[in-house]
Amino acid sequence: MYSRTPDIRPFTSPFAVELLTQAQLEALKDGTLRLLNEVGVRFPSQRALAIFADHGAQVDWETEIVRIPPDLVRKAMSTAPRSFVLGGREKRFDLLLDGSCSYLCTDGTGVHVVDLETREMRPSRKADVAMMARVCDALPLISFYWPMVSAQDCGLTAPLHQCHAGLTNTLKHVRGGMTVPPHLAPYVVEMAKVVAGSTETFRKRPPICANICTITPLAQDAHGIETALTYAEAGIPTSFMAMPTMGSTAPATPLGALAVGDAEVVSGMVLLQLAHPGAPVLHSILVSLMEPRTGGYVSSVPVFWSMMAAQLAHAWNVPSLGGARVSGDAPDIGWQSGWQGGFGSALIPLCGSEITGLLGLLGSAMILCPEQVILDYEICRFAYDVLHGFEFDEADMAFDVIKGVGPGGHFLAQRHTRSHIRDFRLSPLLGQKDPDGNLRAPREVALEEFKRLKATHYPQPLPQETLAELDRILAAAEHEVERIAG
């Protein structure tokens, strides 16, 4: 028997904050245009270079650096759609990216897992991707499943298996497209089309989107660009994600890092618009900091540049992925993971990003500890309740009840108290006691809840013929890898 997947709950907020003025946004955009025109971006793809050359960009075929004139950037970006739909298995899970609300997303793609039973850290597997998809399917605030870890037991076809594990274990939209060897990208497209059921549905409500990471500073990945062109031609929405690190791969200032990241992201979006005008694209910049004492990576820093990145996406008139990140750098569950998660969740209603949150991982998105997704979810649920839980009603002033009790009384026996005391949601992770009356740690309760969902929640499966076709596609992709390797 399968379980009914609850309806998703997007964040809607009247409190979105615009940190940058219109003039400041234009200055950032002008900086991007200047970088693209005067410095350029490296595109190690003959196909991409030819597209740029055909449209009047300055292409250095030897260095593979493309310089794009401002007018060409503006013309190409004018064809990028401001809004589009990311499809779910059912329409009630469709995500309309038009700026009216924010959808909570899991983080990805880690490589280590704290095993649910042994509690020892090990490399991630396809079964972990499937397990997390199934548990997240039961959590209504999570609207968008980004495979949280990688299928390291599946070799070169790991990204296809991650897509498969997502599509077969949740009814929600799946980030199923990643950078793969170019000859494998058509198999990802074929899997998405099979799940959509028809070409028309696939185009209107694609069940997967793709993410292509740039190489900071000012370069694209060869396989990433080839893959992105294949996805765009098919109609799969694609985000370009820049991850500039201040002090190493980007200037040691937030605005400098944003400028570098924006040039990378915009150059990728321009390519897709030149090749396939109207291709749905998302803008994503995740700025980090080089730890100056160790050279390490710090993703959680107390500056609001993630919100600036969301504003910058909207200034280019495309949806944003990012804006707030609940996952942090803590190596284990504790004080650090708590404050980073709390700070990130507080930004969700402020940033206005269409896809946001990026929750559930530790160690700078490298480590999956299963109960962390429950802890992060509860933090986000608190932010959601604060945002959505109040409507002003004069009757709630309860004047007659106060008058009846009068000075020095109490409200314990009042019918009004019995009617309303349960209106307030208290966290199920707090105040729990063991049989001896001792308070239980929230982490222990979260682990118990995770195991309960894993044991009891089974979303409606895809039809058998669809599952069989997906298996056939995976087998064909694996055969293709063997053929090329051997």
Coordinates of C-alpha atoms in Angstrom, one line a residue:
M1 CA 0.0 0.0 0.0
Y2 CA 1.2 3.5 -0.7
S3 CA 0.7 6.7 1.3
R4 CA -0.9 9.9 0.1
T5 CA 1.7 12.6 -0.4
P6 CA 0.5 15.7 1.4
D7 CA 0.0 18.9 -0.6
I8 CA 3.1 21.2 -0.6
R9 CA 3.1 24.5 1.3
P10 CA 5.0 27.3 -0.3
F11 CA 6.2 30.4 1.6
T12 CA 4.3 33.5 0.8
S13 CA 5.6 36.7 2.3
P14 CA 4.9 40.4 2.4
F15 CA 8.3 41.0 4.0
A16 CA 10.7 40.5 1.1
V17 CA 13.6 42.9 1.6
E18 CA 15.3 44.7 -1.2
L19 CA 18.8 45.5 0.0
L20 CA 20.0 47.0 -3.3
T21 CA 18.4 50.1 -4.9
Q22 CA 17.6 50.1 -8.6
A23 CA 20.6 52.2 -9.2
Q24 CA 22.8 49.7 -7.4
L25 CA 21.4 46.8 -9.3
E26 CA 22.0 48.6 -12.6
A27 CA 25.6 49.2 -11.5
L28 CA 26.0 45.5 -10.9
K29 CA 24.5 44.6 -14.2
D30 CA 26.7 47.2 -15.9
G31 CA 29.7 45.6 -14.2
T32 CA 28.6 42.2 -15.6
L33 CA 28.2 43.6 -19.1
R34 CA 31.7 45.1 -18.8
L35 CA 33.2 41.9 -17.7
L36 CA 31.5 39.9 -20.5
N37 CA 32.6 42.5 -23.1
E38 CA 36.2 43.3 -21.9
V39 CA 37.4 40.2 -20.1
G40 CA 35.2 37.4 -21.4
V41 CA 34.4 33.9 -20.2
R42 CA 36.1 30.7 -21.2
F43 CA 33.8 28.2 -23.1
P44 CA 35.7 25.0 -23.7
S45 CA 33.2 23.8 -26.3
Q46 CA 33.5 24.0 -30.0
R47 CA 29.7 23.9 -30.3
A48 CA 29.3 26.9 -27.9
L49 CA 32.0 28.9 -29.6
A50 CA 30.4 28.4 -33.0
I51 CA 27.0 29.6 -31.6
F52 CA 28.6 32.7 -30.1
A53 CA 30.5 33.4 -33.3
D54 CA 27.4 33.1 -35.5
H55 CA 25.7 35.7 -33.4
G56 CA 28.5 38.3 -33.5
A57 CA 30.4 37.6 -30.2
Q58 CA 34.2 38.0 -30.3
V59 CA 35.6 34.4 -30.1
D60 CA 39.2 33.5 -29.6
W61 CA 39.3 29.9 -30.8
E62 CA 42.7 29.2 -29.4
T63 CA 42.1 30.4 -25.8
E64 CA 38.3 29.5 -26.0
I65 CA 37.5 32.9 -24.5
V66 CA 34.3 34.6 -25.6
R67 CA 33.7 38.3 -25.3
I68 CA 30.0 39.2 -25.6
P69 CA 28.9 42.7 -26.6
P70 CA 26.4 44.4 -24.2
D71 CA 23.8 44.7 -26.9
L72 CA 24.0 40.9 -27.6
V73 CA 23.7 40.1 -23.9
R74 CA 20.6 42.3 -23.6
K75 CA 19.0 40.9 -26.8
A76 CA 19.6 37.3 -25.7
M77 CA 18.3 37.9 -22.1
S78 CA 15.2 39.5 -23.4
T79 CA 14.0 36.1 -24.7
A80 CA 14.5 34.3 -21.3
P81 CA 11.1 33.7 -19.7
R82 CA 10.4 35.5 -16.4
S83 CA 8.1 32.7 -15.2
F84 CA 7.5 29.0 -16.0
V85 CA 6.4 25.8 -14.4
L86 CA 8.4 23.0 -12.8
G87 CA 6.2 20.0 -13.0
G88 CA 5.4 17.5 -10.3
R89 CA 4.0 14.0 -10.8
E90 CA 0.6 15.5 -10.3
K91 CA -0.5 19.1 -11.0
R92 CA -0.9 19.8 -7.3
F93 CA 2.9 19.5 -7.0
D94 CA 3.6 22.0 -9.9
L95 CA 5.8 24.9 -9.0
L96 CA 5.0 28.2 -10.7
L97 CA 8.1 30.3 -10.7
D98 CA 6.7 33.8 -11.0
G99 CA 7.9 35.5 -7.8
S100 CA 4.6 35.2 -6.0
C101 CA 6.0 32.6 -3.5
S102 CA 9.1 30.7 -2.5
Y103 CA 9.5 26.9 -2.6
L104 CA 11.6 25.1 -0.1
C105 CA 14.3 22.9 -1.6
T106 CA 16.6 20.2 -0.2
D107 CA 20.4 20.7 -0.5
G108 CA 22.6 18.6 -2.7
T109 CA 24.8 16.8 -3.6
G110 CA 26.8 15.3 -0.7
V111 CA 29.2 12.4 -0.8
H112 CA 29.2 11.1 2.8
V113 CA 26.4 9.5 4.8
V114 CA 26.1 8.8 8.5
D115 CA 24.6 5.4 8.2
L116 CA 21.1 5.1 9.7
E117 CA 21.8 1.9 11.6
T118 CA 25.6 1.7 12.2
R119 CA 26.0 5.5 12.7
E120 CA 29.3 5.3 11.0
M121 CA 30.2 7.6 8.1
R122 CA 30.4 5.9 4.7
P123 CA 30.3 6.9 1.0
S124 CA 26.8 7.7 -0.3
R125 CA 24.8 5.3 -2.4
K126 CA 21.8 5.3 -4.7
A127 CA 19.7 3.8 -1.9
D128 CA 20.4 6.9 0.2
V129 CA 19.1 9.1 -2.7
A130 CA 15.9 7.1 -2.8
M131 CA 15.5 7.0 1.0
M132 CA 15.8 10.8 1.3
A133 CA 13.4 11.3 -1.6
R134 CA 10.8 9.2 0.0
V135 CA 11.1 10.8 3.4
C136 CA 11.0 14.3 1.9
D137 CA 7.9 13.3 0.0
A138 CA 6.1 13.2 3.3
L139 CA 7.2 16.7 4.4
P140 CA 4.8 19.3 3.0
L141 CA 7.1 22.3 3.3
I142 CA 9.6 20.7 1.0
S143 CA 8.4 21.4 -2.6
F144 CA 11.5 20.5 -4.6
Y145 CA 13.8 17.5 -4.3
W146 CA 17.4 18.0 -5.1
P147 CA 19.1 14.6 -4.7
M148 CA 20.9 15.1 -1.4
V149 CA 23.8 12.8 -2.0
S150 CA 25.4 11.1 -5.0
A151 CA 25.0 7.5 -6.2
Q152 CA 28.7 6.6 -5.8
D153 CA 27.9 2.9 -6.2
C154 CA 26.8 3.5 -9.8
G155 CA 29.9 4.6 -11.6
L156 CA 29.8 7.0 -14.5
T157 CA 26.0 6.7 -14.8
A158 CA 25.6 7.9 -11.2
P159 CA 23.7 11.2 -12.2
L160 CA 21.2 9.1 -14.2
H161 CA 20.6 6.8 -11.2
Q162 CA 20.2 9.9 -8.9
C163 CA 17.5 11.2 -11.3
H164 CA 15.9 7.7 -11.4
A165 CA 15.9 7.5 -7.6
G166 CA 14.2 10.9 -7.3
L167 CA 11.6 10.3 -10.0
T168 CA 10.6 6.9 -8.6
N169 CA 10.4 7.9 -4.9
T170 CA 8.7 11.3 -4.8
L171 CA 5.8 13.0 -6.5
K172 CA 7.5 16.3 -6.2
H173 CA 9.7 18.1 -8.8
V174 CA 13.1 16.6 -9.0
R175 CA 16.4 18.3 -9.9
G176 CA 17.3 15.4 -12.1
G177 CA 19.6 17.0 -14.7
M178 CA 23.3 17.4 -13.8
T179 CA 26.5 17.7 -15.7
V180 CA 27.2 14.4 -17.4
P181 CA 29.4 13.2 -20.2
P182 CA 27.6 14.7 -23.2
H183 CA 26.7 11.3 -24.7
L184 CA 24.7 10.5 -21.6
A185 CA 22.6 13.7 -21.5
P186 CA 20.0 12.3 -24.0
Y187 CA 19.3 9.5 -21.6
V188 CA 18.3 12.0 -18.9
V189 CA 16.0 13.7 -21.4
E190 CA 14.4 10.4 -22.3
M191 CA 13.8 9.5 -18.7
A192 CA 12.0 12.8 -18.1
K193 CA 9.9 12.3 -21.2
V194 CA 8.8 8.8 -20.1
V195 CA 7.7 10.1 -16.7
A196 CA 5.9 13.1 -18.2
G197 CA 3.9 10.7 -20.3
S198 CA 3.6 12.9 -23.4
T199 CA 5.6 15.5 -25.3
E200 CA 3.0 18.2 -24.6
T201 CA 3.1 17.5 -20.9
F202 CA 6.9 17.4 -20.9
R203 CA 7.1 20.8 -22.5
K204 CA 4.4 22.4 -20.2
R205 CA 5.3 20.7 -17.0
P206 CA 8.8 19.2 -17.1
P207 CA 9.2 16.7 -14.2
I208 CA 12.9 17.6 -13.8
C209 CA 15.1 20.6 -14.0
A210 CA 18.9 20.7 -14.4
N211 CA 21.8 22.4 -12.7
I212 CA 25.1 23.3 -14.3
C213 CA 27.9 24.6 -12.1
T214 CA 30.3 27.2 -13.6
I215 CA 34.1 27.2 -12.9
T216 CA 35.1 30.3 -11.0
P217 CA 36.6 32.6 -12.0
L218 CA 35.0 33.3 -15.4
A219 CA 34.9 29.8 -17.0
Q220 CA 32.4 27.2 -18.0
D221 CA 32.8 23.4 -17.7
A222 CA 33.2 21.6 -21.0
H223 CA 30.7 18.8 -20.2
G224 CA 28.4 21.2 -18.4
I225 CA 28.0 23.4 -21.4
E226 CA 27.4 20.6 -23.8
T227 CA 24.9 19.0 -21.4
A228 CA 23.1 22.3 -20.9
L229 CA 22.6 22.8 -24.6
T230 CA 21.1 19.3 -24.8
Y231 CA 18.8 20.0 -21.9
A232 CA 17.7 23.4 -23.3
E233 CA 17.0 22.0 -26.7
A234 CA 14.6 19.4 -25.1
G235 CA 12.9 22.1 -22.9
I236 CA 14.3 21.1 -19.5
P237 CA 14.7 24.2 -17.3
T238 CA 18.3 24.8 -16.5
S239 CA 20.0 26.8 -13.7
F240 CA 23.6 28.0 -14.0
M241 CA 25.1 28.0 -10.5
A242 CA 28.2 30.1 -9.7
M243 CA 30.0 29.4 -6.4
P244 CA 32.6 32.1 -6.1
T245 CA 34.8 31.9 -2.9
M246 CA 36.0 35.2 -1.7
G247 CA 39.8 35.3 -1.4
S248 CA 40.6 32.4 -3.6
T249 CA 38.4 32.1 -6.7
A250 CA 36.8 35.6 -6.4
P251 CA 37.7 39.0 -5.0
A252 CA 37.6 39.2 -1.2
T253 CA 34.6 41.5 -1.2
P254 CA 30.9 40.5 -1.6
L255 CA 30.2 42.8 -4.6
G256 CA 33.3 41.5 -6.4
A257 CA 32.2 37.9 -5.8
L258 CA 28.7 38.7 -7.0
A259 CA 30.2 40.4 -10.2
V260 CA 32.3 37.4 -11.0
G261 CA 29.4 35.0 -10.3
D262 CA 26.9 37.0 -12.3
A263 CA 29.1 37.1 -15.3
E264 CA 29.5 33.4 -15.3
V265 CA 25.7 32.7 -14.8
V266 CA 24.6 35.3 -17.4
S267 CA 27.1 34.0 -20.0
G268 CA 25.6 30.6 -19.7
M269 CA 22.0 31.9 -19.9
V270 CA 23.0 34.0 -23.0
L271 CA 24.4 30.9 -24.7
L272 CA 21.1 29.0 -24.2
Q273 CA 19.0 31.9 -25.4
L274 CA 21.1 32.3 -28.5
A275 CA 20.8 28.6 -29.3
H276 CA 17.2 28.1 -28.2
P277 CA 15.3 31.4 -27.6
G278 CA 12.8 31.2 -24.8
A279 CA 14.6 28.3 -23.1
P280 CA 13.6 28.4 -19.3
V281 CA 16.6 29.3 -17.2
L282 CA 17.3 30.0 -13.5
H283 CA 19.9 32.3 -12.0
S284 CA 22.0 31.0 -9.0
I285 CA 25.0 32.5 -7.1
L286 CA 26.2 30.9 -3.9
V287 CA 28.9 33.1 -2.5
S288 CA 31.3 31.6 0.1
L289 CA 34.5 32.7 2.0
M290 CA 38.0 31.3 2.2
E291 CA 38.8 30.7 5.8
P292 CA 41.8 33.0 6.1
R293 CA 43.6 30.8 8.8
T294 CA 43.3 27.5 7.0
G295 CA 42.3 28.1 3.4
G296 CA 39.1 26.1 4.1
Y297 CA 35.6 26.7 2.8
V298 CA 33.0 28.7 4.7
S299 CA 29.5 28.7 3.2
S300 CA 27.7 30.4 6.1
V301 CA 28.8 34.0 6.7
P302 CA 26.7 36.8 8.3
V303 CA 26.3 39.0 5.3
F304 CA 23.1 39.3 3.2
W305 CA 24.7 38.8 -0.2
S306 CA 22.5 35.7 -0.9
M307 CA 19.6 38.1 -0.8
M308 CA 21.4 40.4 -3.2
A309 CA 21.9 37.5 -5.5
A310 CA 18.2 36.9 -5.6
Q311 CA 17.6 40.6 -6.4
L312 CA 20.2 40.4 -9.2
A313 CA 18.4 37.4 -10.7
H314 CA 15.1 39.3 -10.8
A315 CA 16.9 42.4 -12.2
W316 CA 17.8 40.1 -15.2
N317 CA 14.1 39.1 -15.3
V318 CA 14.6 35.4 -14.5
P319 CA 13.7 33.3 -11.5
S320 CA 16.2 32.8 -8.7
L321 CA 17.5 29.6 -7.0
G322 CA 19.2 30.4 -3.7
G323 CA 18.5 33.5 -1.6
A324 CA 18.6 31.5 1.7
R325 CA 20.5 28.4 2.7
V326 CA 19.6 26.4 5.8
S327 CA 22.5 23.9 5.5
G328 CA 25.8 25.1 6.9
D329 CA 29.4 24.2 7.6
A330 CA 28.9 22.3 10.9
P331 CA 30.6 18.9 10.8
D332 CA 28.0 17.4 13.1
I333 CA 24.7 18.3 14.7
G334 CA 25.1 20.8 17.5
W335 CA 25.2 24.5 18.3
Q336 CA 26.8 25.5 15.0
S337 CA 24.3 23.6 12.9
G338 CA 21.5 25.1 15.0
W339 CA 22.4 28.8 14.6
Q340 CA 23.3 28.4 10.9
G341 CA 20.0 26.7 10.3
G342 CA 18.1 29.3 12.2
F343 CA 19.7 32.2 10.5
G344 CA 19.1 30.6 7.1
S345 CA 15.5 29.9 7.8
A346 CA 14.9 33.5 8.9
L347 CA 16.1 34.6 5.4
I348 CA 13.5 32.5 3.5
P349 CA 10.6 35.0 3.8
L350 CA 12.9 37.9 3.3
C351 CA 14.8 37.0 0.1
G352 CA 12.0 36.5 -2.4
S353 CA 13.8 33.7 -4.2
E354 CA 11.6 31.3 -6.1
I355 CA 13.6 28.2 -5.1
T356 CA 15.2 28.5 -1.7
G357 CA 16.2 27.0 1.6
L358 CA 18.7 24.3 0.6
L359 CA 18.2 22.3 3.8
G360 CA 19.3 19.0 5.3
L361 CA 23.1 18.6 4.9
L362 CA 26.1 19.2 7.1
G363 CA 29.8 19.9 6.4
S364 CA 29.3 22.5 3.7
A365 CA 26.8 20.2 1.9
M366 CA 29.1 17.2 1.9
I367 CA 27.6 15.1 4.8
L368 CA 24.1 13.6 5.1
C369 CA 23.1 12.8 8.7
P370 CA 19.5 11.6 8.1
E371 CA 17.9 13.2 11.2
Q372 CA 19.3 16.6 10.1
V373 CA 16.6 16.9 7.5
I374 CA 14.0 16.6 10.3
L375 CA 15.8 19.2 12.5
D376 CA 16.2 21.6 9.6
Y377 CA 12.6 21.1 8.6
E378 CA 11.4 21.9 12.1
I379 CA 13.4 25.1 12.0
C380 CA 11.8 26.0 8.7
R381 CA 8.4 25.0 10.0
F382 CA 8.8 27.5 12.8
A383 CA 9.6 30.3 10.3
Y384 CA 6.6 29.3 8.3
D385 CA 4.3 29.4 11.3
V386 CA 5.6 32.8 12.3
L387 CA 4.9 34.1 8.8
H388 CA 1.5 32.4 8.1
G389 CA 0.0 31.9 11.5
F390 CA -1.7 35.2 12.4
E391 CA -4.8 36.9 11.2
F392 CA -6.1 40.0 13.1
D393 CA -9.6 39.3 14.5
E394 CA -11.1 41.6 17.1
A395 CA -13.0 38.7 18.6
D396 CA -9.6 37.3 19.7
M397 CA -9.2 40.2 22.1
A398 CA -11.7 38.1 24.2
F399 CA -13.0 41.2 26.1
D400 CA -16.0 39.3 27.6
V401 CA -13.8 36.5 28.8
I402 CA -11.4 38.9 30.5
K403 CA -14.4 40.8 32.0
G404 CA -15.8 37.5 33.4
V405 CA -12.6 36.4 35.1
G406 CA -11.8 39.9 36.4
P407 CA -8.8 41.0 38.5
G408 CA -6.9 38.3 40.3
G409 CA -8.6 35.4 38.6
H410 CA -7.3 32.8 36.2
F411 CA -8.4 31.4 32.8
L412 CA -7.8 27.7 33.3
A413 CA -11.5 26.8 33.6
Q414 CA -12.8 29.0 30.8
R415 CA -14.5 27.4 27.8
H416 CA -12.5 30.0 25.7
T417 CA -9.2 28.5 27.0
R418 CA -10.4 24.9 26.2
S419 CA -11.4 26.1 22.7
H420 CA -8.1 27.9 21.8
I421 CA -5.3 26.4 23.8
R422 CA -4.5 23.9 21.1
D423 CA -4.3 26.6 18.4
F424 CA -0.6 26.9 19.0
R425 CA 1.7 24.4 17.4
L426 CA 4.6 23.4 19.8
S427 CA 7.5 21.6 18.3
P428 CA 7.2 17.9 18.5
L429 CA 11.0 17.7 19.0
L430 CA 10.9 19.5 22.3
G431 CA 9.6 18.5 25.7
Q432 CA 9.5 14.8 24.9
K433 CA 10.3 12.5 27.9
D434 CA 11.5 8.9 28.2
P435 CA 9.7 6.3 30.4
D436 CA 11.7 7.5 33.4
G437 CA 10.5 11.1 32.9
N438 CA 13.9 12.4 31.6
L439 CA 13.8 14.9 28.8
R440 CA 14.9 13.5 25.4
A441 CA 17.4 15.3 23.2
P442 CA 15.8 16.8 20.1
R443 CA 18.3 14.9 17.9
E444 CA 17.1 11.6 19.3
V445 CA 13.5 12.5 18.7
A446 CA 14.3 13.7 15.2
L447 CA 16.0 10.4 14.4
E448 CA 13.0 8.5 15.7
E449 CA 10.7 10.6 13.5
F450 CA 13.0 10.0 10.4
K451 CA 12.9 6.2 11.0
R452 CA 9.1 6.4 11.4
L453 CA 8.7 8.1 8.0
K454 CA 11.1 5.8 6.4
A455 CA 9.1 2.8 7.6
T456 CA 5.6 4.0 6.9
H457 CA 5.6 6.5 4.0
Y458 CA 5.5 5.0 0.5
P459 CA 4.4 7.5 -2.2
Q460 CA 2.3 6.2 -5.1
P461 CA 4.6 4.4 -7.5
L462 CA 4.9 5.0 -11.2
P463 CA 3.0 2.6 -13.5
Q464 CA 4.8 -0.7 -14.0
E465 CA 5.3 0.0 -17.7
T466 CA 6.9 3.4 -16.9
L467 CA 9.2 1.7 -14.4
A468 CA 10.2 -0.9 -16.9
E469 CA 11.0 1.8 -19.5
L470 CA 13.1 3.7 -17.0
D471 CA 15.1 0.5 -16.3
R472 CA 15.6 0.0 -20.0
I473 CA 17.0 3.6 -20.4
L474 CA 19.4 3.0 -17.5
A475 CA 20.6 -0.2 -19.0
A476 CA 21.1 1.4 -22.4
A477 CA 23.1 4.2 -20.8
E478 CA 25.3 1.8 -18.9
H479 CA 25.8 -0.2 -22.1
E480 CA 26.8 3.0 -23.9
V481 CA 29.4 3.7 -21.2
E482 CA 30.8 0.2 -21.5
R483 CA 31.0 0.5 -25.3
I484 CA 32.9 3.8 -25.2
A485 CA 35.2 2.6 -22.4
G486 CA 36.0 -0.7 -24.1

